[in-house]
Amino acid sequence: MAFHRNAPQLSGLKRSSRRVTTSDSCLPPSMYSRRFSLKTQKFLIVLALTALVWIVFGQTAHFDWVGYDDHDYVYRSGRVTSGLNFSNIAWAFTHFHAANWHPITTLSHMLDGQLFGVNPGLHHFSSVVIHALAAIALFLTLDSLTAKIWRSAFVAAVFAIHSLRAESVPWIAERKDVLSGLFFALTLLAWSNHACRKSLARYLIALLAAALGTLSKPMLVTIPFVLLLIDYWPLDRFQKEKIISLILEKIPFALFAAASAVATVLAQHGQIDTFGFSLPLRFENAIVSYAIYLRQLIWPIDLAVLYPHPEKFFPFPIIAGCVALLMALSAIAIIYRNDSRFCSPAGFGLLACWSR
């Protein structure tokens, strides 16, 4: 059982009448309230997260299609509207769909097409359900990794109704983002369980969740690196196991990521001109985009469906400021990595949003 290096010792605390098992978390549940049982607290939080998602996004069940690319993804695609069958399933894995290769996302659209036809409200409803499951999975993941149940609930609630989700959830063509978010959280949850009680079955479950997420949206190519990060903190595996073994166990995850990256380049070749800009220009834009996204997480203004490439270099003070911000945040994270005041689920919530 893996414990956070700064976790409080239980020997000096009053013994609880409830027996604490390793299934609750791999960290001591010293922060849990004793007014309600742990299972009751989690159940109430799950209900609250579900209600929050429905209050904010349930109205989309009355929305129509988005006239941008919903037709390519769903209602004008004969394969999708004809539903699930062997031929369509094989097609989803062997063909590109709307300039993407995301067979799990395509299969989810096919399932909706089989169940609901071309009724946009019910397709929206499916996306809301998936997003609610993603918020719940994120809460369970943060709680498993940190044993701070109410902080985990708060971060999951912010994720559930954050303004940045106002693009992914109501836009049916962005089902890939909602699905990948669910599988991303499930991957981290499965990995936390594997790290606490290592077994081949738990490892394969984490690998399966990562594969499904990558097959939903190639954005999850970052998963191998994210797993290494949580191995370092809060799982503290770098102190207990050889670094080379931690890297080797990520190889299957990296292979899935590499295959998805190659497929994405092939699918979008000729569709999106990403190679018309010089490498320095693209690198500079990436740095500024990181800073802008961090600002949107905290102050979500100037949101848009698409953010066209500026096609020119930014002024040097802007580049220097963005670099300084990213370096400062990284330095703070490293310096205070062992300080319990700064070790909270907020960092993982940021990671969950950023990695998508």
C-alpha positions as semicolon CSV with decimal commas, in nm:
position;residue;x (nm);y (nm);z (nm)
1;M;0,000;0,000;0,000
2;A;0,157;0,329;-0,117
3;F;0,141;0,631;0,112
4;H;0,218;0,994;0,043
5;R;0,553;1,083;0,201
6;N;0,394;1,366;0,399
7;A;0,082;1,180;0,501
8;P;0,005;1,212;0,873
9;Q;0,070;0,912;1,094
10;L;-0,239;0,739;1,223
11;S;-0,091;0,613;1,546
12;G;-0,166;0,933;1,735
13;L;-0,522;0,966;1,617
14;K;-0,829;0,838;1,791
15;R;-0,921;0,500;1,652
16;S;-1,227;0,513;1,428
17;S;-1,503;0,262;1,474
18;R;-1,503;0,202;1,099
19;R;-1,237;-0,030;0,971
20;V;-1,035;0,143;0,696
21;T;-0,949;-0,087;0,409
22;T;-0,713;-0,041;0,120
23;S;-1,008;-0,036;-0,116
24;D;-1,106;0,310;0,005
25;S;-0,785;0,474;-0,110
26;C;-0,413;0,410;-0,115
27;L;-0,370;0,711;0,113
28;P;-0,475;0,747;0,479
29;P;-0,832;0,886;0,496
30;S;-0,737;1,131;0,769
31;M;-0,925;1,416;0,603
32;Y;-1,257;1,235;0,576
33;S;-1,551;1,358;0,776
34;R;-1,690;1,110;1,027
35;R;-2,042;1,247;1,020
36;F;-2,133;1,019;0,730
37;S;-1,974;0,698;0,618
38;L;-1,724;0,722;0,336
39;K;-1,956;0,541;0,096
40;T;-2,242;0,776;0,182
41;Q;-2,027;1,083;0,120
42;K;-1,915;0,949;-0,216
43;F;-2,270;0,859;-0,315
44;L;-2,396;1,209;-0,230
45;I;-2,110;1,368;-0,423
46;V;-2,182;1,153;-0,727
47;L;-2,548;1,259;-0,713
48;A;-2,447;1,624;-0,680
49;L;-2,208;1,605;-0,978
50;T;-2,478;1,440;-1,189
51;A;-2,726;1,711;-1,094
52;L;-2,476;1,988;-1,172
53;V;-2,408;1,851;-1,519
54;W;-2,778;1,812;-1,590
55;I;-2,866;2,163;-1,463
56;V;-2,605;2,322;-1,690
57;F;-2,607;2,097;-1,995
58;G;-2,945;1,922;-1,978
59;Q;-3,096;2,202;-2,186
60;T;-2,897;2,077;-2,486
61;A;-3,153;1,796;-2,522
62;H;-3,365;2,061;-2,697
63;F;-3,082;2,185;-2,923
64;D;-3,050;2,122;-3,294
65;W;-2,747;2,014;-3,494
66;V;-2,452;2,250;-3,523
67;G;-2,433;2,362;-3,883
68;Y;-2,055;2,344;-3,894
69;D;-1,958;1,976;-3,917
70;D;-2,227;1,771;-3,742
71;H;-2,340;1,664;-4,089
72;D;-1,999;1,513;-4,167
73;Y;-1,985;1,329;-3,835
74;V;-2,344;1,212;-3,804
75;Y;-2,659;1,292;-3,991
76;R;-2,527;1,291;-4,350
77;S;-2,301;0,992;-4,299
78;G;-2,476;0,680;-4,423
79;R;-2,242;0,460;-4,223
80;V;-2,328;0,637;-3,898
81;T;-2,702;0,665;-3,945
82;S;-2,732;0,297;-4,045
83;G;-2,615;0,200;-3,696
84;L;-2,394;-0,078;-3,565
85;N;-2,330;-0,384;-3,776
86;F;-2,022;-0,588;-3,860
87;S;-1,951;-0,397;-4,181
88;N;-1,979;-0,056;-4,014
89;I;-1,766;-0,160;-3,716
90;A;-1,492;-0,284;-3,950
91;W;-1,521;0,039;-4,151
92;A;-1,477;0,250;-3,836
93;F;-1,140;0,087;-3,764
94;T;-1,011;0,078;-4,123
95;H;-1,124;0,413;-4,265
96;F;-1,089;0,778;-4,178
97;H;-1,403;0,959;-4,064
98;A;-1,436;1,337;-4,106
99;A;-1,058;1,372;-4,152
100;N;-0,994;1,181;-3,828
101;W;-0,920;0,829;-3,717
102;H;-1,115;0,785;-3,393
103;P;-1,302;0,453;-3,426
104;I;-1,442;0,452;-3,072
105;T;-1,595;0,795;-3,127
106;T;-1,735;0,681;-3,461
107;L;-1,885;0,372;-3,298
108;S;-2,052;0,590;-3,033
109;H;-2,214;0,796;-3,311
110;M;-2,323;0,475;-3,482
111;L;-2,482;0,350;-3,161
112;D;-2,673;0,677;-3,128
113;G;-2,775;0,652;-3,491
114;Q;-2,912;0,304;-3,434
115;L;-3,097;0,400;-3,115
116;F;-3,214;0,752;-3,197
117;G;-3,193;0,794;-3,573
118;V;-3,121;1,157;-3,661
119;N;-3,294;1,311;-3,358
120;P;-3,036;1,572;-3,247
121;G;-3,176;1,608;-2,895
122;L;-3,107;1,246;-2,806
123;H;-2,756;1,267;-2,952
124;H;-2,700;1,568;-2,725
125;F;-2,840;1,369;-2,435
126;S;-2,579;1,096;-2,493
127;S;-2,300;1,353;-2,477
128;V;-2,438;1,490;-2,148
129;V;-2,448;1,141;-1,996
130;I;-2,088;1,074;-2,103
131;H;-1,974;1,406;-1,960
132;A;-2,147;1,333;-1,628
133;L;-1,965;0,999;-1,614
134;A;-1,637;1,179;-1,688
135;A;-1,691;1,420;-1,397
136;I;-1,770;1,130;-1,164
137;A;-1,465;0,937;-1,283
138;L;-1,247;1,244;-1,228
139;F;-1,376;1,279;-0,871
140;L;-1,306;0,913;-0,795
141;T;-0,960;0,946;-0,948
142;L;-0,863;1,254;-0,748
143;D;-0,998;1,098;-0,428
144;S;-0,803;0,778;-0,493
145;L;-0,481;0,969;-0,554
146;T;-0,506;1,226;-0,272
147;A;-0,759;1,100;-0,014
148;K;-0,901;1,453;0,005
149;I;-1,262;1,381;-0,073
150;W;-1,415;1,728;-0,060
151;R;-1,132;1,898;-0,244
152;S;-1,162;1,628;-0,508
153;A;-1,536;1,689;-0,526
154;F;-1,482;2,064;-0,571
155;V;-1,232;2,019;-0,854
156;A;-1,459;1,766;-1,026
157;A;-1,751;2,009;-0,995
158;V;-1,548;2,290;-1,153
159;F;-1,453;2,056;-1,436
160;A;-1,815;1,947;-1,478
161;I;-1,951;2,296;-1,541
162;H;-1,643;2,489;-1,656
163;S;-1,698;2,724;-1,948
164;L;-1,441;2,536;-2,157
165;R;-1,676;2,240;-2,157
166;A;-1,941;2,457;-2,324
167;E;-1,784;2,368;-2,657
168;S;-1,735;1,996;-2,611
169;V;-2,064;1,892;-2,455
170;P;-2,327;2,080;-2,664
171;W;-2,142;2,020;-2,993
172;I;-2,222;1,667;-3,112
173;A;-1,919;1,657;-3,345
174;E;-1,701;1,708;-3,035
175;R;-1,814;1,376;-2,890
176;K;-1,448;1,275;-2,929
177;D;-1,347;1,526;-2,662
178;V;-1,614;1,412;-2,416
179;L;-1,531;1,045;-2,466
180;S;-1,157;1,096;-2,437
181;G;-1,210;1,288;-2,114
182;L;-1,399;0,993;-1,966
183;F;-1,133;0,740;-2,066
184;F;-0,853;0,972;-1,950
185;A;-1,000;0,984;-1,599
186;L;-1,061;0,608;-1,602
187;T;-0,700;0,549;-1,707
188;L;-0,568;0,749;-1,412
189;L;-0,810;0,574;-1,174
190;A;-0,706;0,230;-1,300
191;W;-0,339;0,325;-1,279
192;S;-0,380;0,444;-0,921
193;N;-0,534;0,108;-0,831
194;H;-0,254;-0,078;-1,008
195;A;0,016;0,125;-0,832
196;C;-0,139;0,056;-0,492
197;R;-0,196;-0,317;-0,551
198;K;0,005;-0,425;-0,852
199;S;-0,141;-0,700;-1,066
200;L;-0,151;-0,790;-1,433
201;A;-0,529;-0,751;-1,442
202;R;-0,518;-0,394;-1,306
203;Y;-0,237;-0,307;-1,547
204;L;-0,437;-0,438;-1,844
205;I;-0,745;-0,244;-1,732
206;A;-0,540;0,078;-1,729
207;L;-0,394;-0,008;-2,069
208;L;-0,741;-0,080;-2,210
209;A;-0,879;0,251;-2,081
210;A;-0,583;0,437;-2,233
211;A;-0,628;0,258;-2,565
212;L;-0,999;0,340;-2,575
213;G;-0,921;0,702;-2,494
214;T;-0,659;0,727;-2,766
215;L;-0,901;0,567;-3,013
216;S;-1,155;0,833;-2,912
217;K;-0,926;1,131;-2,963
218;P;-0,551;1,137;-3,037
219;M;-0,503;1,415;-2,781
220;L;-0,439;1,138;-2,527
221;V;-0,097;1,063;-2,673
222;T;0,026;1,240;-2,358
223;I;-0,091;0,956;-2,132
224;P;0,251;0,782;-2,093
225;F;0,403;1,108;-1,966
226;V;0,106;1,180;-1,739
227;L;0,142;0,835;-1,581
228;L;0,509;0,906;-1,511
229;L;0,410;1,234;-1,349
230;I;0,165;1,074;-1,109
231;D;0,418;0,798;-1,042
232;Y;0,641;1,077;-0,912
233;W;0,364;1,250;-0,716
234;P;0,152;1,154;-0,536
235;L;0,215;0,780;-0,583
236;D;0,581;0,831;-0,485
237;R;0,691;0,531;-0,691
238;F;1,024;0,694;-0,784
239;Q;1,131;0,645;-0,423
240;K;1,033;0,278;-0,413
241;E;1,103;0,134;-0,758
242;K;1,373;0,160;-1,023
243;I;1,318;0,440;-1,270
244;I;1,397;0,214;-1,565
245;S;1,118;-0,026;-1,465
246;L;0,873;0,265;-1,437
247;I;0,964;0,371;-1,789
248;L;0,949;0,020;-1,935
249;E;0,596;-0,041;-1,807
250;K;0,481;0,267;-2,004
251;I;0,604;0,126;-2,339
252;P;0,268;-0,034;-2,435
253;F;0,097;0,300;-2,364
254;A;0,356;0,478;-2,578
255;L;0,302;0,232;-2,865
256;F;-0,071;0,307;-2,868
257;A;0,010;0,679;-2,862
258;A;0,257;0,648;-3,150
259;A;0,012;0,450;-3,364
260;S;-0,259;0,709;-3,300
261;A;-0,023;0,994;-3,389
262;V;0,074;0,833;-3,721
263;A;-0,290;0,762;-3,806
264;T;-0,386;1,122;-3,727
265;V;-0,117;1,266;-3,952
266;L;-0,234;1,042;-4,236
267;A;-0,601;1,126;-4,177
268;Q;-0,551;1,502;-4,170
269;H;-0,292;1,522;-4,444
270;G;-0,434;1,753;-4,708
271;Q;-0,727;1,849;-4,483
272;I;-0,552;2,081;-4,241
273;D;-0,242;2,272;-4,347
274;T;-0,011;2,234;-4,048
275;F;0,312;2,222;-4,245
276;G;0,280;2,559;-4,415
277;F;0,432;2,735;-4,115
278;S;0,795;2,725;-4,011
279;L;0,894;2,523;-3,705
280;P;0,994;2,837;-3,503
281;L;0,655;2,993;-3,580
282;R;0,467;2,684;-3,468
283;F;0,683;2,647;-3,155
284;E;0,623;3,010;-3,063
285;N;0,248;2,974;-3,114
286;A;0,246;2,664;-2,890
287;I;0,411;2,857;-2,606
288;V;0,162;3,143;-2,629
289;S;-0,129;2,898;-2,660
290;Y;-0,028;2,727;-2,334
291;A;-0,039;3,061;-2,154
292;I;-0,371;3,155;-2,314
293;Y;-0,525;2,822;-2,214
294;L;-0,411;2,867;-1,856
295;R;-0,576;3,208;-1,857
296;Q;-0,895;3,058;-1,998
297;L;-0,901;2,802;-1,719
298;I;-0,903;3,081;-1,462
299;W;-1,077;3,359;-1,658
300;P;-1,270;3,206;-1,951
301;I;-1,326;3,498;-2,186
302;D;-1,278;3,541;-2,561
303;L;-1,377;3,179;-2,623
304;A;-1,437;3,070;-2,982
305;V;-1,512;2,758;-3,181
306;L;-1,188;2,789;-3,375
307;Y;-0,869;2,980;-3,300
308;P;-0,699;3,052;-3,634
309;H;-0,321;3,052;-3,643
310;P;-0,194;3,413;-3,623
311;E;0,044;3,340;-3,915
312;K;0,299;3,584;-3,776
313;F;0,548;3,606;-3,493
314;F;0,435;3,753;-3,162
315;P;0,619;4,052;-3,016
316;F;0,918;3,950;-2,807
317;P;0,774;4,080;-2,473
318;I;0,471;3,849;-2,516
319;I;0,690;3,546;-2,586
320;A;0,921;3,630;-2,294
321;G;0,625;3,676;-2,060
322;C;0,468;3,342;-2,159
323;V;0,800;3,159;-2,116
324;A;0,853;3,324;-1,777
325;L;0,501;3,225;-1,666
326;L;0,545;2,861;-1,764
327;M;0,891;2,842;-1,605
328;A;0,767;3,007;-1,286
329;L;0,473;2,767;-1,252
330;S;0,704;2,470;-1,314
331;A;0,954;2,598;-1,056
332;I;0,679;2,649;-0,797
333;A;0,550;2,297;-0,857
334;I;0,900;2,151;-0,810
335;I;0,992;2,358;-0,506
336;Y;0,665;2,293;-0,320
337;R;0,607;1,936;-0,438
338;N;0,643;1,805;-0,080
339;D;0,439;2,079;0,089
340;S;0,096;1,946;0,185
341;R;-0,051;2,297;0,158
342;F;0,012;2,293;-0,215
343;C;-0,043;1,921;-0,277
344;S;-0,412;1,912;-0,360
345;P;-0,643;1,778;-0,627
346;A;-0,638;2,119;-0,796
347;G;-0,320;2,025;-0,977
348;F;-0,480;1,711;-1,112
349;G;-0,789;1,903;-1,213
350;L;-0,564;2,138;-1,408
351;L;-0,392;1,837;-1,560
352;A;-0,727;1,684;-1,658
353;C;-0,833;2,000;-1,839
354;W;-0,490;2,069;-1,991
355;S;-0,436;1,715;-2,118
356;R;-0,755;1,734;-2,321
